[in-house]
Coordinates of N, CA and C in Angstrom, one line a residue:
M29 N 176.9 -42.9 -23.9 CA 176.3 -41.4 -23.8 C 175.8 -41.1 -22.2
T30 N 176.1 -39.9 -21.6 CA 175.9 -39.6 -20.2 C 174.3 -39.3 -20.3
N31 N 173.8 -39.7 -19.1 CA 172.5 -39.1 -18.8 C 172.1 -37.9 -18.8
L32 N 173.0 -37.1 -18.5 CA 172.9 -35.7 -18.7 C 172.9 -35.1 -20.1
Y33 N 173.6 -36.2 -21.0 CA 173.5 -35.6 -22.4 C 171.9 -35.8 -22.8
K34 N 171.4 -37.3 -22.4 CA 170.0 -37.4 -22.9 C 169.0 -36.5 -22.3
E35 N 169.2 -36.0 -20.8 CA 168.6 -35.0 -20.5 C 168.6 -33.8 -21.3
D36 N 169.4 -33.4 -21.5 CA 169.7 -32.0 -22.5 C 169.1 -32.4 -23.7
E37 N 169.1 -33.5 -24.4 CA 168.5 -33.8 -25.7 C 166.7 -33.8 -25.5
R38 N 166.7 -34.0 -24.2 CA 165.0 -34.3 -24.3 C 164.7 -32.7 -23.8
I39 N 165.5 -32.1 -23.2 CA 164.8 -30.6 -23.1 C 164.7 -29.8 -24.6
I40 N 165.5 -30.1 -25.2 CA 165.4 -29.5 -26.5 C 164.3 -30.3 -27.5
Y41 N 164.2 -31.2 -27.1 CA 162.9 -32.1 -27.7 C 161.7 -31.2 -27.5
H42 N 161.4 -31.4 -26.2 CA 160.4 -30.6 -25.6 C 159.8 -29.2 -26.2
L43 N 161.1 -28.5 -26.2 CA 161.1 -26.7 -26.6 C 160.3 -27.3 -28.0
H44 N 160.9 -28.4 -28.9 CA 160.3 -28.1 -30.1 C 159.2 -28.5 -30.4
E45 N 158.7 -29.2 -29.7 CA 157.4 -30.0 -29.7 C 156.4 -28.9 -29.2
I46 N 157.2 -28.2 -28.5 CA 156.0 -27.1 -27.6 C 155.6 -25.9 -28.8
N47 N 157.1 -25.7 -29.1 CA 156.9 -24.8 -30.7 C 156.1 -25.0 -31.7
K48 N 156.2 -26.1 -32.0 CA 155.6 -27.1 -33.4 C 154.1 -26.8 -32.8
G49 N 153.5 -27.0 -31.7 CA 152.0 -27.4 -31.2 C 151.4 -26.1 -30.6
I50 N 152.3 -25.0 -30.2 CA 151.7 -23.9 -29.5 C 151.0 -22.9 -30.6
M51 N 151.8 -22.7 -31.5 CA 151.2 -21.7 -32.4 C 149.9 -21.9 -33.4
P52 N 149.6 -23.0 -33.8 CA 148.5 -23.4 -34.1 C 147.3 -23.4 -33.6
K53 N 147.6 -23.9 -32.2 CA 146.7 -24.1 -31.2 C 146.1 -22.4 -30.8
F54 N 147.3 -21.7 -30.7 CA 147.0 -20.4 -30.3 C 146.4 -19.8 -31.4
E55 N 146.6 -19.9 -32.7 CA 145.8 -19.3 -33.5 C 144.2 -19.8 -33.8
R56 N 144.2 -21.3 -33.4 CA 142.7 -21.5 -33.6 C 141.7 -21.0 -32.2
C57 N 142.5 -20.8 -31.2 CA 141.9 -20.2 -30.1 C 141.7 -19.0 -30.2
T58 N 142.6 -18.3 -30.8 CA 142.3 -16.6 -30.6 C 141.8 -15.9 -31.9
G59 N 142.0 -16.8 -33.0 CA 141.6 -16.5 -34.5 C 142.2 -15.6 -35.3
V60 N 143.7 -15.4 -34.3 CA 145.0 -14.6 -35.2 C 145.9 -15.4 -34.6
S61 N 147.0 -15.1 -35.8 CA 148.2 -15.5 -35.5 C 149.1 -14.8 -34.3
Q62 N 150.1 -15.5 -33.5 CA 151.1 -14.6 -32.9 C 151.5 -13.2 -33.5
S63 N 152.3 -13.2 -34.8 CA 152.7 -12.5 -35.4 C 151.7 -11.2 -35.4
R64 N 150.7 -11.5 -36.0 CA 149.4 -10.6 -36.4 C 149.1 -9.9 -35.3
L65 N 149.0 -10.7 -34.2 CA 148.4 -10.1 -32.9 C 149.5 -8.9 -32.4
E66 N 150.7 -9.3 -32.6 CA 152.2 -8.5 -32.2 C 151.6 -7.3 -32.8
L67 N 151.5 -7.1 -34.3 CA 151.4 -6.4 -35.1 C 150.2 -5.5 -34.5
L68 N 149.1 -5.9 -34.5 CA 148.1 -5.1 -33.9 C 148.3 -4.6 -32.7
H69 N 148.6 -5.4 -31.8 CA 148.8 -4.7 -30.6 C 150.0 -3.4 -30.7
V70 N 150.9 -3.3 -31.5 CA 151.7 -2.1 -31.6 C 150.4 -1.1 -32.1
L71 N 149.9 -1.4 -33.1 CA 149.0 -0.7 -33.7 C 147.5 -0.1 -32.7
F72 N 147.5 -0.7 -31.6 CA 146.5 -0.5 -30.6 C 147.1 0.7 -29.7
E73 N 148.2 0.6 -29.3 CA 149.4 1.6 -28.4 C 149.5 2.8 -28.9
V74 N 149.4 3.1 -30.3 CA 149.8 4.4 -31.1 C 148.7 4.6 -32.1
E75 N 148.7 6.1 -32.3 CA 147.6 6.8 -32.7 C 147.7 6.2 -34.6
E76 N 149.2 6.3 -34.7 CA 149.2 5.9 -36.3 C 150.7 5.9 -36.1
I77 N 151.2 4.8 -37.0 CA 152.6 4.6 -37.3 C 153.2 4.3 -38.9
S78 N 154.3 4.9 -39.1 CA 154.9 4.2 -40.3 C 154.7 2.6 -40.7
Q79 N 154.8 2.3 -42.0 CA 155.0 0.9 -41.9 C 156.4 0.3 -41.6
T80 N 157.3 0.8 -42.2 CA 158.8 0.7 -41.6 C 158.9 0.6 -40.3
A81 N 158.4 2.1 -39.3 CA 158.6 1.6 -38.2 C 157.8 0.4 -37.3
L82 N 156.9 0.4 -37.7 CA 156.2 -0.9 -37.8 C 156.8 -2.0 -38.0
Q83 N 157.4 -2.2 -39.2 CA 157.9 -3.4 -39.2 C 159.2 -3.6 -38.3
K84 N 160.0 -2.7 -37.9 CA 161.2 -2.4 -37.3 C 160.6 -3.0 -35.8
R85 N 159.4 -2.3 -35.5 CA 159.0 -3.0 -33.9 C 158.8 -4.1 -33.5
I86 N 158.3 -5.0 -34.6 CA 157.6 -6.6 -34.5 C 158.6 -7.2 -35.0
N87 N 159.7 -6.6 -35.8 CA 160.8 -7.5 -36.6 C 160.6 -8.4 -37.1
I88 N 159.9 -8.3 -38.3 CA 159.6 -8.9 -39.2 C 159.7 -9.0 -40.7
D89 N 159.9 -9.4 -41.6 CA 160.5 -8.9 -42.9 C 159.0 -7.9 -43.9
H90 N 159.7 -6.9 -44.2 CA 158.9 -5.9 -45.5 C 157.7 -7.1 -45.7
A91 N 157.8 -8.1 -46.7 CA 156.8 -8.3 -47.3 C 156.0 -9.1 -46.4
A92 N 156.5 -9.7 -45.1 CA 155.3 -10.3 -44.3 C 154.3 -9.2 -43.8
V93 N 155.0 -7.8 -43.5 CA 154.1 -6.8 -42.7 C 153.1 -6.2 -43.7
T94 N 153.7 -6.4 -44.9 CA 152.6 -5.7 -46.1 C 151.6 -7.0 -46.3
R95 N 151.6 -8.0 -46.3 CA 150.8 -9.1 -46.6 C 149.9 -9.1 -45.7
H96 N 150.1 -8.9 -44.3 CA 149.5 -9.0 -43.1 C 148.4 -7.6 -43.1
L97 N 149.3 -6.6 -43.8 CA 148.4 -5.2 -43.6 C 147.5 -5.2 -44.6
K98 N 147.7 -5.9 -45.9 CA 146.8 -6.0 -47.1 C 145.4 -7.0 -46.6
Q99 N 146.0 -7.7 -46.1 CA 144.5 -8.9 -45.3 C 143.8 -7.9 -44.1
L100 N 144.4 -7.4 -43.5 CA 143.9 -6.6 -42.3 C 142.9 -5.5 -42.9
E101 N 143.6 -4.9 -43.8 CA 142.6 -3.8 -44.6 C 141.7 -4.2 -45.4
E102 N 141.9 -5.3 -46.1 CA 140.6 -6.0 -46.6 C 139.3 -6.3 -45.4
R103 N 139.7 -6.8 -44.3 CA 138.9 -7.0 -43.6 C 138.2 -5.8 -42.9
G104 N 138.8 -4.5 -43.0 CA 138.3 -3.0 -42.3 C 139.2 -3.1 -41.0
T105 N 139.9 -3.9 -40.6 CA 140.8 -3.8 -39.4 C 141.8 -2.5 -39.1
V106 N 142.3 -2.4 -40.3 CA 143.5 -1.2 -40.7 C 143.3 -0.3 -41.6
V107 N 143.7 0.9 -41.8 CA 143.9 2.0 -42.9 C 145.1 2.3 -43.1
R108 N 145.6 2.1 -44.2 CA 146.8 2.8 -44.6 C 146.4 3.9 -45.3
R109 N 147.6 5.0 -45.1 CA 147.3 6.0 -46.4 C 148.9 6.7 -46.7
K110 N 148.9 7.2 -47.7 CA 150.6 7.8 -48.2 C 150.8 9.0 -47.5
N111 N 152.2 8.9 -47.1 CA 152.5 10.8 -46.6 C 152.3 11.7 -47.7
P112 N 151.4 12.5 -47.3 CA 151.4 13.3 -48.4 C 152.6 14.3 -48.8
D113 N 153.5 14.3 -47.9 CA 154.9 14.7 -48.2 C 155.9 14.1 -48.7
D114 N 155.5 12.9 -48.7 CA 156.4 11.8 -49.3 C 155.9 10.5 -49.6
N115 N 155.5 10.5 -50.9 CA 154.8 9.3 -51.2 C 155.6 7.7 -51.0
R116 N 156.7 7.9 -50.7 CA 157.2 6.6 -50.4 C 157.1 5.9 -49.1
V117 N 156.3 6.8 -48.1 CA 156.2 6.5 -46.8 C 154.6 6.3 -46.7
T118 N 154.4 5.1 -46.0 CA 152.9 4.4 -46.0 C 152.6 4.6 -44.3
F119 N 151.5 5.1 -43.9 CA 151.2 5.4 -42.6 C 150.0 4.0 -42.4
V120 N 149.8 3.9 -40.9 CA 148.8 2.7 -40.6 C 148.5 3.1 -39.3
R121 N 147.0 2.8 -38.9 CA 146.3 3.0 -38.0 C 145.2 2.1 -37.9
L122 N 144.6 1.7 -36.7 CA 143.6 0.5 -36.5 C 142.4 1.7 -36.7
T123 N 141.3 0.6 -37.1 CA 140.2 1.3 -37.4 C 139.5 1.2 -36.2
E124 N 138.3 1.6 -35.8 CA 137.4 1.5 -34.6 C 136.7 -0.1 -35.0
E125 N 136.8 -0.5 -35.7 CA 136.4 -1.7 -35.7 C 137.9 -2.6 -35.4
G126 N 139.1 -2.3 -35.8 CA 140.1 -2.8 -35.5 C 140.4 -2.8 -33.8
R127 N 140.2 -1.9 -33.3 CA 140.2 -1.4 -32.1 C 139.2 -2.5 -31.3
S128 N 138.1 -2.7 -31.6 CA 137.0 -3.4 -31.1 C 137.4 -5.0 -31.2
R129 N 138.1 -5.4 -32.2 CA 138.5 -6.8 -32.6 C 139.7 -7.1 -31.6
M130 N 140.6 -6.0 -31.3 CA 142.1 -6.2 -30.6 C 141.5 -6.6 -29.1
E131 N 140.1 -5.9 -28.6 CA 140.0 -6.3 -27.3 C 139.5 -8.0 -27.0
G132 N 138.9 -8.4 -28.4 CA 138.6 -9.9 -28.0 C 139.6 -10.9 -28.3
Y133 N 140.8 -10.7 -29.5 CA 141.8 -11.1 -29.5 C 142.7 -11.1 -27.8
C134 N 142.5 -10.1 -27.3 CA 143.4 -9.9 -26.0 C 142.6 -10.6 -25.2
S135 N 141.5 -10.7 -25.0 CA 140.5 -11.7 -24.0 C 140.7 -13.1 -24.4
E136 N 140.7 -13.5 -25.8 CA 141.1 -15.1 -25.9 C 142.4 -15.5 -25.9
K137 N 143.5 -14.2 -25.9 CA 145.1 -14.8 -25.8 C 144.9 -14.9 -24.2
K138 N 144.7 -14.2 -23.5 CA 144.3 -14.3 -21.9 C 144.0 -15.8 -21.4
R139 N 142.9 -16.4 -22.0 CA 141.9 -17.6 -21.9 C 143.2 -18.6 -22.3
F140 N 143.9 -18.4 -23.5 CA 144.6 -19.3 -24.1 C 145.7 -19.8 -23.0
I141 N 146.6 -18.6 -22.5 CA 147.9 -18.4 -21.8 C 147.0 -19.3 -20.2
Q142 N 146.1 -19.0 -20.0 CA 145.5 -19.9 -18.7 C 145.5 -21.3 -19.0
Q143 N 144.9 -21.6 -20.1 CA 144.8 -23.1 -20.1 C 146.1 -23.6 -20.3
V144 N 147.0 -23.0 -21.1 CA 148.7 -23.8 -21.2 C 149.5 -23.7 -19.8
L145 N 149.5 -22.8 -19.3 CA 149.8 -22.8 -17.8 C 149.3 -23.0 -16.5
Q146 N 147.7 -23.8 -16.7 CA 146.9 -24.3 -15.5 C 148.0 -25.3 -15.2
N147 N 148.1 -25.7 -13.8 CA 148.3 -26.4 -12.7 C 150.1 -26.1 -12.9
V148 N 150.6 -25.2 -13.4 CA 151.7 -24.6 -12.9 C 151.8 -23.7 -12.1
P149 N 152.4 -23.6 -11.0 CA 152.6 -22.9 -9.8 C 153.3 -21.6 -10.1
E150 N 152.9 -20.5 -9.3 CA 153.4 -19.1 -9.8 C 154.9 -19.0 -9.4
A151 N 155.6 -19.9 -8.7 CA 157.2 -20.0 -8.6 C 157.5 -20.5 -9.6
D152 N 156.9 -21.5 -10.0 CA 157.3 -22.3 -10.9 C 157.4 -21.8 -12.5
R153 N 156.4 -20.7 -12.8 CA 156.2 -20.1 -13.6 C 157.3 -19.0 -13.7
T154 N 157.8 -18.4 -12.8 CA 158.6 -17.4 -12.8 C 160.0 -18.1 -13.0
Y155 N 160.5 -19.2 -12.6 CA 161.5 -19.8 -12.8 C 161.7 -20.2 -14.4
L156 N 160.8 -20.8 -14.9 CA 160.5 -20.9 -16.3 C 160.5 -20.1 -17.2
A157 N 160.1 -19.0 -16.6 CA 160.4 -17.8 -17.7 C 162.1 -17.3 -17.5
D158 N 162.5 -17.4 -16.6 CA 163.8 -17.0 -16.2 C 164.8 -18.1 -17.2
L159 N 164.5 -19.3 -17.0 CA 165.2 -20.0 -17.9 C 164.8 -20.1 -19.4
L160 N 164.0 -19.8 -19.9 CA 163.6 -19.7 -21.1 C 164.3 -18.3 -21.7
A161 N 164.1 -17.3 -20.7 CA 164.9 -15.9 -21.3 C 166.5 -16.3 -21.5
R162 N 167.1 -17.2 -20.9 CA 168.5 -17.6 -20.8 C 168.7 -18.5 -21.9
I163 N 167.9 -19.4 -22.3 CA 168.0 -20.3 -23.7 C 167.8 -19.8 -24.7
Q164 N 166.8 -18.5 -24.7 CA 166.9 -17.8 -25.7 C 168.0 -17.0 -26.2
Q165 N 168.6 -16.6 -25.0 CA 170.1 -15.4 -25.4 C 171.2 -16.5 -25.9
N166 N 170.9 -18.0 -25.4 CA 172.3 -18.6 -25.6 C 171.7 -18.9 -27.2
V167 N 170.4 -19.0 -27.6 CA 170.0 -19.4 -29.2 C 170.6 -18.0 -29.7
E168 N 170.3 -17.3 -29.5 CA 170.7 -15.6 -30.1 C 172.4 -15.7 -30.1
N169 N 172.7 -16.2 -29.2 CA 174.4 -15.7 -29.5 C 175.2 -16.8 -30.2
I170 N 174.2 -17.9 -30.7 CA 174.8 -19.0 -31.9 C 175.1 -18.5 -33.1
E171 N 176.5 -18.5 -33.7 CA 176.7 -17.8 -34.8 C 176.7 -19.2 -36.1

């Protein structure tokens, strides 16, 4: 086995370990999962959106979106309503409470990112972001 192959395995190992560790810590620090925060961020940017359009924007399955929205609605973060012209369509929007919570989530996310990237110089961050984007593209191209 060549040293390059060992290095390649090490890269994949580190990516795997980062992936395994970052999401639970993100959720613990921010109080919300990354996928839920993405959903809330889309709602924060719009006045109202159909549940189907929201699902397409954040690219998660219908059942997961429904589950997130049900829990968020129970907490008073979002409101859902049926389209009066077509009962098959459900519209979603953030409540004022939801908008307020988003501000807190965003500041906690910023703090989390700062902790993750502390001691990493800006030039290295730019290079790392480019490398990770290329790796992500390679993964997406695997059949």
